Coordinates of C-alpha atoms and ligand atoms in Angstrom, one line a residue:
M218 CA 0.0 0.0 0.0
P219 CA 1.3 3.5 -0.8
T220 CA 1.9 6.0 2.0
K221 CA -1.3 8.0 2.3
S222 CA -1.1 11.7 3.4
K223 CA -3.6 12.7 6.0
I224 CA -6.1 15.1 4.5
P225 CA -6.6 18.0 7.0
E226 CA -10.2 19.1 7.6
G227 CA -9.5 22.5 6.0
Y228 CA -9.1 20.9 2.6
N229 CA -12.9 20.3 2.5
K230 CA -13.4 24.1 2.2
D231 CA -10.4 25.6 0.5
I232 CA -7.7 24.0 -1.7
T233 CA -4.7 25.5 -3.4
I234 CA -3.6 23.6 -6.5
A235 CA 0.1 23.6 -6.9
T236 CA 2.8 22.0 -9.1
I237 CA 6.4 22.4 -10.1
G238 CA 7.0 25.0 -12.9
S239 CA 7.9 22.7 -15.8
H240 CA 6.3 20.0 -18.1
T241 CA 2.5 20.7 -18.0
A242 CA 2.4 23.3 -15.2
L243 CA 0.8 26.0 -17.4
Q244 CA -2.1 23.8 -18.4
I245 CA -2.6 22.3 -14.9
L246 CA -2.7 25.8 -13.3
K247 CA -5.0 27.2 -16.0
G248 CA -7.3 24.2 -15.5
A249 CA -7.3 24.8 -11.7
K250 CA -8.1 28.5 -12.2
D251 CA -11.0 27.6 -14.5
E252 CA -12.4 25.4 -11.9
G253 CA -12.2 28.2 -9.3
F254 CA -9.2 27.0 -7.2
A255 CA -6.4 29.2 -5.8
T256 CA -3.1 28.3 -7.6
L257 CA 0.6 28.1 -6.7
V258 CA 3.6 27.4 -8.8
I259 CA 6.9 26.2 -7.4
C260 CA 9.8 27.1 -9.6
T261 CA 13.5 27.9 -9.9
E262 CA 14.7 31.4 -10.7
K263 CA 15.6 30.2 -14.2
N264 CA 12.0 29.2 -15.0
R265 CA 10.3 32.1 -13.2
Q266 CA 9.8 34.2 -16.2
V267 CA 7.7 31.5 -18.0
Y268 CA 5.2 31.3 -15.2
E269 CA 5.1 35.1 -14.7
R270 CA 4.7 36.0 -18.4
F271 CA 1.9 33.5 -18.9
N272 CA 0.0 34.7 -15.8
S273 CA 0.1 31.1 -14.6
A274 CA -0.6 31.2 -10.9
D275 CA -1.9 33.4 -8.0
D276 CA 1.2 32.7 -6.0
M277 CA 4.8 31.6 -6.6
E278 CA 7.5 29.9 -4.5
I279 CA 11.1 30.0 -5.7
V280 CA 13.3 27.0 -4.8
K281 CA 17.0 26.4 -5.6
D282 CA 16.4 22.7 -6.2
Y283 CA 13.1 20.9 -6.7
K284 CA 14.1 18.4 -3.9
D285 CA 13.8 21.4 -1.5
I286 CA 10.1 20.7 -1.5
L287 CA 10.8 17.6 0.6
S288 CA 12.1 19.7 3.6
E289 CA 9.9 19.8 6.6
K290 CA 9.8 23.6 6.5
F291 CA 8.6 23.8 2.9
Q292 CA 6.0 21.1 3.4
K293 CA 4.6 22.9 6.4
K294 CA 4.2 26.0 4.3
L295 CA 2.4 24.1 1.6
L296 CA 0.1 22.4 4.2
E297 CA -0.8 25.8 5.7
K298 CA -2.0 26.8 2.2
N299 CA -4.1 23.6 1.9
V300 CA -2.0 22.6 -1.1
V301 CA -2.8 19.6 -3.3
L302 CA 0.2 18.8 -5.5
I303 CA -0.2 17.6 -9.0
P304 CA 2.5 15.3 -10.2
H305 CA 3.8 15.5 -13.8
G306 CA 6.8 14.0 -15.7
S307 CA 9.4 16.5 -14.5
F308 CA 8.0 16.4 -11.0
V309 CA 8.7 12.7 -10.9
E310 CA 12.1 13.1 -12.5
Y311 CA 13.3 16.0 -10.3
V312 CA 11.9 14.9 -7.0
G313 CA 12.1 11.1 -7.5
A314 CA 9.3 8.5 -7.3
K315 CA 10.6 6.9 -4.1
N316 CA 11.0 10.4 -2.4
I317 CA 7.4 11.3 -3.4
E318 CA 6.1 8.0 -2.0
K319 CA 8.1 8.0 1.2
K320 CA 8.9 11.6 2.2
L321 CA 6.0 13.8 0.9
A322 CA 3.3 14.4 3.5
V323 CA 1.6 17.1 1.4
P324 CA -1.5 15.6 -0.2
M325 CA -1.0 14.8 -3.8
F326 CA -3.5 14.0 -6.5
G327 CA -3.4 10.3 -7.5
N328 CA -2.0 7.2 -6.0
K329 CA 1.7 7.9 -5.1
G330 CA 2.4 4.1 -5.4
T331 CA 1.7 4.3 -9.2
L332 CA 4.7 6.5 -9.9
D333 CA 7.1 3.7 -9.1
W334 CA 5.3 1.4 -11.4
E335 CA 5.6 3.7 -14.4
S336 CA 9.1 5.0 -13.8
D337 CA 10.6 1.5 -13.4
R338 CA 10.8 -0.1 -16.9
K339 CA 10.6 -3.7 -15.6
K340 CA 7.5 -3.0 -13.5
A341 CA 5.8 -1.1 -16.4
K342 CA 6.4 -4.2 -18.6
V343 CA 4.8 -6.5 -15.9
W344 CA 1.8 -4.1 -15.8
L345 CA 1.3 -3.9 -19.6
T346 CA 1.7 -7.7 -19.9
D347 CA -0.8 -8.3 -17.1
A348 CA -3.2 -6.0 -18.9
G349 CA -2.8 -8.1 -22.1
V350 CA -1.3 -5.2 -24.0
K351 CA 1.2 -6.2 -26.6
A352 CA 4.8 -5.0 -25.8
P353 CA 7.9 -5.0 -28.1
R354 CA 10.1 -8.1 -27.8
E355 CA 13.1 -7.6 -25.5
F356 CA 16.5 -9.2 -25.9
K357 CA 18.7 -9.9 -22.8
D358 CA 21.7 -11.0 -24.8
P359 CA 23.1 -8.6 -27.5
K360 CA 24.0 -11.8 -29.4
D361 CA 20.3 -12.2 -30.1
I362 CA 20.1 -8.9 -32.1
K363 CA 19.2 -10.0 -35.6
D364 CA 17.0 -7.1 -36.7
L365 CA 16.6 -3.4 -35.9
V366 CA 16.5 -2.7 -32.2
I367 CA 16.3 0.4 -30.0
V368 CA 18.5 0.5 -26.9
K369 CA 17.2 2.4 -23.9
F370 CA 18.6 3.6 -20.6
P371 CA 16.8 4.2 -17.3
G372 CA 15.0 7.4 -16.3
A373 CA 12.4 9.6 -18.0
K374 CA 15.0 11.6 -20.0
G375 CA 12.7 12.2 -23.0
G376 CA 14.4 9.6 -25.1
R377 CA 17.8 11.2 -24.8
G378 CA 20.7 8.8 -25.2
Y379 CA 18.8 6.0 -26.9
F380 CA 20.3 4.5 -30.0
T381 CA 19.2 2.1 -32.7
T382 CA 21.3 -0.8 -34.0
F383 CA 20.9 -4.0 -36.0
C384 CA 23.8 -6.3 -34.8
E385 CA 25.9 -7.2 -31.8
E386 CA 29.1 -5.6 -33.1
D387 CA 27.5 -2.2 -33.8
F388 CA 25.7 -2.5 -30.4
S389 CA 29.0 -2.8 -28.6
D390 CA 30.5 0.1 -30.6
N391 CA 27.6 2.3 -29.7
L392 CA 27.6 1.2 -26.0
K393 CA 31.2 2.3 -25.6
L394 CA 30.1 5.9 -26.4
C395 CA 27.4 5.9 -23.7
K396 CA 27.9 7.7 -20.3
N397 CA 26.0 5.1 -18.3
P398 CA 26.3 1.8 -20.3
Q399 CA 25.4 -0.6 -17.4
E400 CA 21.6 -0.7 -17.4
Y401 CA 20.3 -1.0 -20.9
T402 CA 17.1 -2.4 -22.4
I403 CA 17.3 -3.8 -25.9
Q404 CA 13.9 -3.6 -27.5
E405 CA 12.6 -4.6 -30.9
Y406 CA 12.3 -1.5 -33.0
V407 CA 8.6 -1.5 -34.0
V408 CA 7.9 0.1 -37.4
G409 CA 4.5 1.8 -37.7
T410 CA 2.8 5.0 -36.8
R411 CA 2.9 6.4 -33.3
F412 CA -0.2 7.3 -31.2
Y413 CA 0.0 8.5 -27.6
P414 CA -3.6 8.4 -26.3
H415 CA -4.3 10.5 -23.2
Y416 CA -6.8 8.8 -20.8
F417 CA -8.3 9.9 -17.5
Y418 CA -9.6 7.4 -15.0
S419 CA -12.1 8.6 -12.4
P420 CA -12.5 6.4 -9.3
L421 CA -15.6 8.6 -8.5
T422 CA -17.5 7.4 -11.7
D423 CA -15.4 4.3 -12.3
K424 CA -15.0 5.4 -16.0
V425 CA -12.1 5.7 -18.3
E426 CA -12.3 8.8 -20.6
L427 CA -10.2 9.3 -23.7
L428 CA -9.5 13.0 -23.6
S429 CA -6.9 13.5 -26.4
M430 CA -4.0 12.1 -28.4
D431 CA -0.6 13.3 -29.6
I432 CA 2.6 12.2 -31.3
R433 CA 5.9 13.2 -29.8
Y434 CA 8.2 15.3 -32.1
E435 CA 11.7 13.9 -31.7
S436 CA 15.1 15.2 -32.7
N437 CA 16.6 14.0 -34.9
A438 CA 14.5 11.0 -35.9
D439 CA 11.7 13.3 -37.2
G440 CA 14.2 15.6 -38.9
L441 CA 16.0 12.7 -40.7
A442 CA 12.8 12.0 -42.7
R443 CA 13.4 15.3 -44.5
T444 CA 16.9 14.5 -45.7
A445 CA 15.9 11.7 -48.1
G446 CA 18.7 9.5 -47.0
Q447 CA 21.4 12.1 -47.9
T448 CA 23.1 11.9 -44.5
D449 CA 24.8 9.2 -42.4
V450 CA 23.6 10.8 -39.1
E451 CA 22.1 8.1 -36.8
P452 CA 18.5 8.6 -35.5
T453 CA 18.1 9.9 -31.9
F454 CA 14.9 10.2 -30.0
T455 CA 15.1 13.4 -27.9
V456 CA 11.6 14.7 -27.4
T457 CA 11.5 18.4 -28.5
G458 CA 7.7 18.9 -28.9
N459 CA 4.4 17.3 -29.6
T460 CA 2.0 17.3 -32.6
P461 CA -1.7 16.6 -32.6
V462 CA -3.3 13.5 -34.0
V463 CA -6.6 11.7 -34.2
V464 CA -6.8 8.0 -34.9
R465 CA -8.9 6.2 -37.6
E466 CA -12.3 5.9 -36.0
S467 CA -12.4 2.2 -36.5
L468 CA -9.3 1.9 -34.2
L469 CA -11.0 3.6 -31.3
P470 CA -12.4 0.3 -29.8
K471 CA -8.8 -1.0 -29.5
I472 CA -7.6 2.2 -27.9
L473 CA -10.5 2.3 -25.4
E474 CA -10.0 -1.4 -24.5
M475 CA -6.3 -0.9 -23.8
G476 CA -7.1 1.9 -21.4
D477 CA -9.7 -0.1 -19.6
A478 CA -7.4 -3.1 -19.3
V479 CA -4.6 -1.1 -17.9
V480 CA -6.8 0.4 -15.2
K481 CA -8.3 -3.0 -14.3
S482 CA -4.8 -4.5 -14.0
S483 CA -3.5 -1.6 -11.9
K484 CA -6.2 -2.3 -9.3
K485 CA -4.9 -5.8 -9.0
L486 CA -1.2 -5.0 -9.0
F487 CA -1.2 -2.0 -6.7
A488 CA -4.5 -1.3 -5.1
P489 CA -6.4 1.0 -5.3
G490 CA -4.6 1.3 -8.6
L491 CA -4.3 4.2 -11.1
I492 CA -6.1 7.4 -10.4
G493 CA -6.5 10.3 -12.9
P494 CA -4.5 10.9 -16.1
F495 CA -2.4 8.3 -17.9
C496 CA -1.0 7.6 -21.4
I497 CA -0.1 4.4 -23.2
E498 CA 2.7 5.1 -25.7
T499 CA 1.9 2.9 -28.7
I500 CA 2.9 2.1 -32.3
C501 CA 0.2 1.0 -34.7
K502 CA 1.6 -1.5 -37.2
D503 CA 0.4 -2.0 -40.8
D504 CA -1.7 -4.9 -39.6
L505 CA -3.5 -2.4 -37.4
E506 CA -2.2 -4.0 -34.2
F507 CA -1.0 -1.7 -31.4
V508 CA 2.3 -2.4 -29.6
A509 CA 2.8 -0.4 -26.4
F510 CA 6.4 0.5 -25.5
E511 CA 5.7 2.6 -22.4
I512 CA 3.1 3.7 -20.0
S513 CA 2.9 7.0 -18.2
A514 CA 0.7 7.0 -15.1
R515 CA 0.4 10.8 -14.7
I516 CA -0.3 13.7 -17.0
V517 CA 1.9 13.7 -20.2
A518 CA 3.3 16.7 -22.0
G519 CA 1.3 15.9 -25.2
T520 CA -1.8 17.1 -23.4
N521 CA -0.4 20.7 -23.6
L522 CA -1.8 20.8 -27.1
Y523 CA -5.3 20.8 -25.8
V524 CA -5.7 23.7 -23.4
Q525 CA -8.9 24.4 -25.1
G526 CA -9.9 20.7 -25.4
S527 CA -9.4 18.2 -28.2
P528 CA -11.6 16.6 -30.8
Y529 CA -12.3 13.8 -28.3
S530 CA -12.8 15.9 -25.1
Q531 CA -15.3 18.1 -27.0
L532 CA -17.5 15.0 -27.6
I533 CA -17.5 14.2 -23.9
Y534 CA -17.6 17.7 -22.5
D535 CA -19.4 20.7 -24.0
E536 CA -16.7 23.0 -22.7
P537 CA -12.9 23.3 -23.1
M538 CA -11.6 20.4 -21.1
S539 CA -7.9 19.9 -20.9
T540 CA -6.4 17.1 -18.9
G541 CA -5.2 19.8 -16.4
R542 CA -8.8 21.0 -16.0
R543 CA -10.1 17.5 -15.8
I544 CA -7.8 16.9 -12.8
A545 CA -9.1 20.1 -11.1
R546 CA -12.7 19.0 -11.9
E547 CA -12.2 15.7 -10.2
I548 CA -10.8 17.4 -7.1
K549 CA -13.8 19.8 -7.1
I550 CA -16.3 17.0 -7.4
A551 CA -14.5 15.0 -4.6
Q552 CA -14.4 18.0 -2.4
N553 CA -18.1 18.7 -2.8
K554 CA -18.9 15.0 -2.1
R555 CA -16.5 14.8 0.8
M556 CA -14.6 12.0 -1.1
L557 CA -11.2 13.6 -1.3
D558 CA -9.7 10.5 0.3
R559 CA -10.6 8.5 -2.8
I560 CA -8.4 10.6 -5.1
I561 CA -5.7 12.2 -3.0
Y562 CA -2.7 10.4 -1.4
Ligands
AMP189 P1 10.5 6.2 -24.7 O1 11.5 7.0 -23.8 O2 10.4 4.8 -24.3 O3 9.1 6.9 -24.6 O4 10.9 6.4 -26.2 C1 11.3 7.6 -26.8 C2 10.9 7.5 -28.3 O5 11.6 6.4 -28.9 C3 9.5 7.2 -28.6 O6 8.6 8.3 -28.5 C4 9.5 6.5 -29.9 O7 9.6 7.4 -31.0 C5 10.8 5.8 -29.9 N1 10.6 4.4 -29.5 C6 10.6 3.9 -28.2 N2 10.5 2.5 -28.2 C7 10.3 2.2 -29.5 C8 10.2 0.9 -30.1 N3 10.2 -0.2 -29.4 N4 10.1 0.9 -31.5 C9 10.1 2.0 -32.2 N5 10.3 3.2 -31.7 C10 10.4 3.3 -30.3

């Protein structure tokens, strides 16, 4: 069971929604404002101007290092403001999934135990497999590399440092150039089109909503397509942005089924399971089968495209509903129904 923060009584009246100034903070804070919450952004001096110039939050706390939020003094300050923290990709990377689970007493939206399952590649694979979602083949021994593979390293570094290779010899040459060559994962390189659907699971309604979808824009893999093979530069996968996408409508049943299965499995693997936003990073092959190479069990950056809602969220909600706003809406509903303990840990 994950450590559960005690929710003080005051939270039933006033809540301040806060997050770290990075990743999806602009969208989260706008969504919180739209739902009538007070907002706070925690950022470094370097990022300050972004959050000031986009009028992101009512209040700002400057820290030297994001791990500073773990100090007793800082947490006390947040508790005095009835803060609910919203985790996102950079939040998990900078503060650390284990620190969030073990050292953070400030209430946080979602199940803290989930973060460890998504940031640990081995656990994520167990989860996807349990849900019956197809994952790329993995090779323990470099000798087994017979076709194109992608070699990955731990941590959510936006694909940085990954490389592709097609044989053991080339693998070894590439590995020598890596800073941290110990912990690698060799994965089948799946050829197809990428779809990163953004889901939201509400424990209050027990429904999974498909809110939007994106494709990550990656340097230089996406740039190489424009060179018509006139360069020897190897593809790399550093995420630099996101582009919008919708999927063929006849593929929606598969996408919805994957979301449902992942939620069901999460309840079994780490009760009470996943709460709120998540994304299954998939590739759709030419036989129209989806292969999922990753799962993110928190808001993903691709949702930043849809501050005003997406083609999918517009069908569910007759108002602009970003994932950030959907999180705030869930908190508001839970607050009104005195059910905050179902969604906040
Ligand atoms: P990841 O850090 O696992 O999300 O991967 C970063 C990027 O590498 C993805 O957005 C994809 O473009 C690409 N990628 C990751 N795994 C695979 C795979 N098994 N096959 C093809 N492309 C992949």
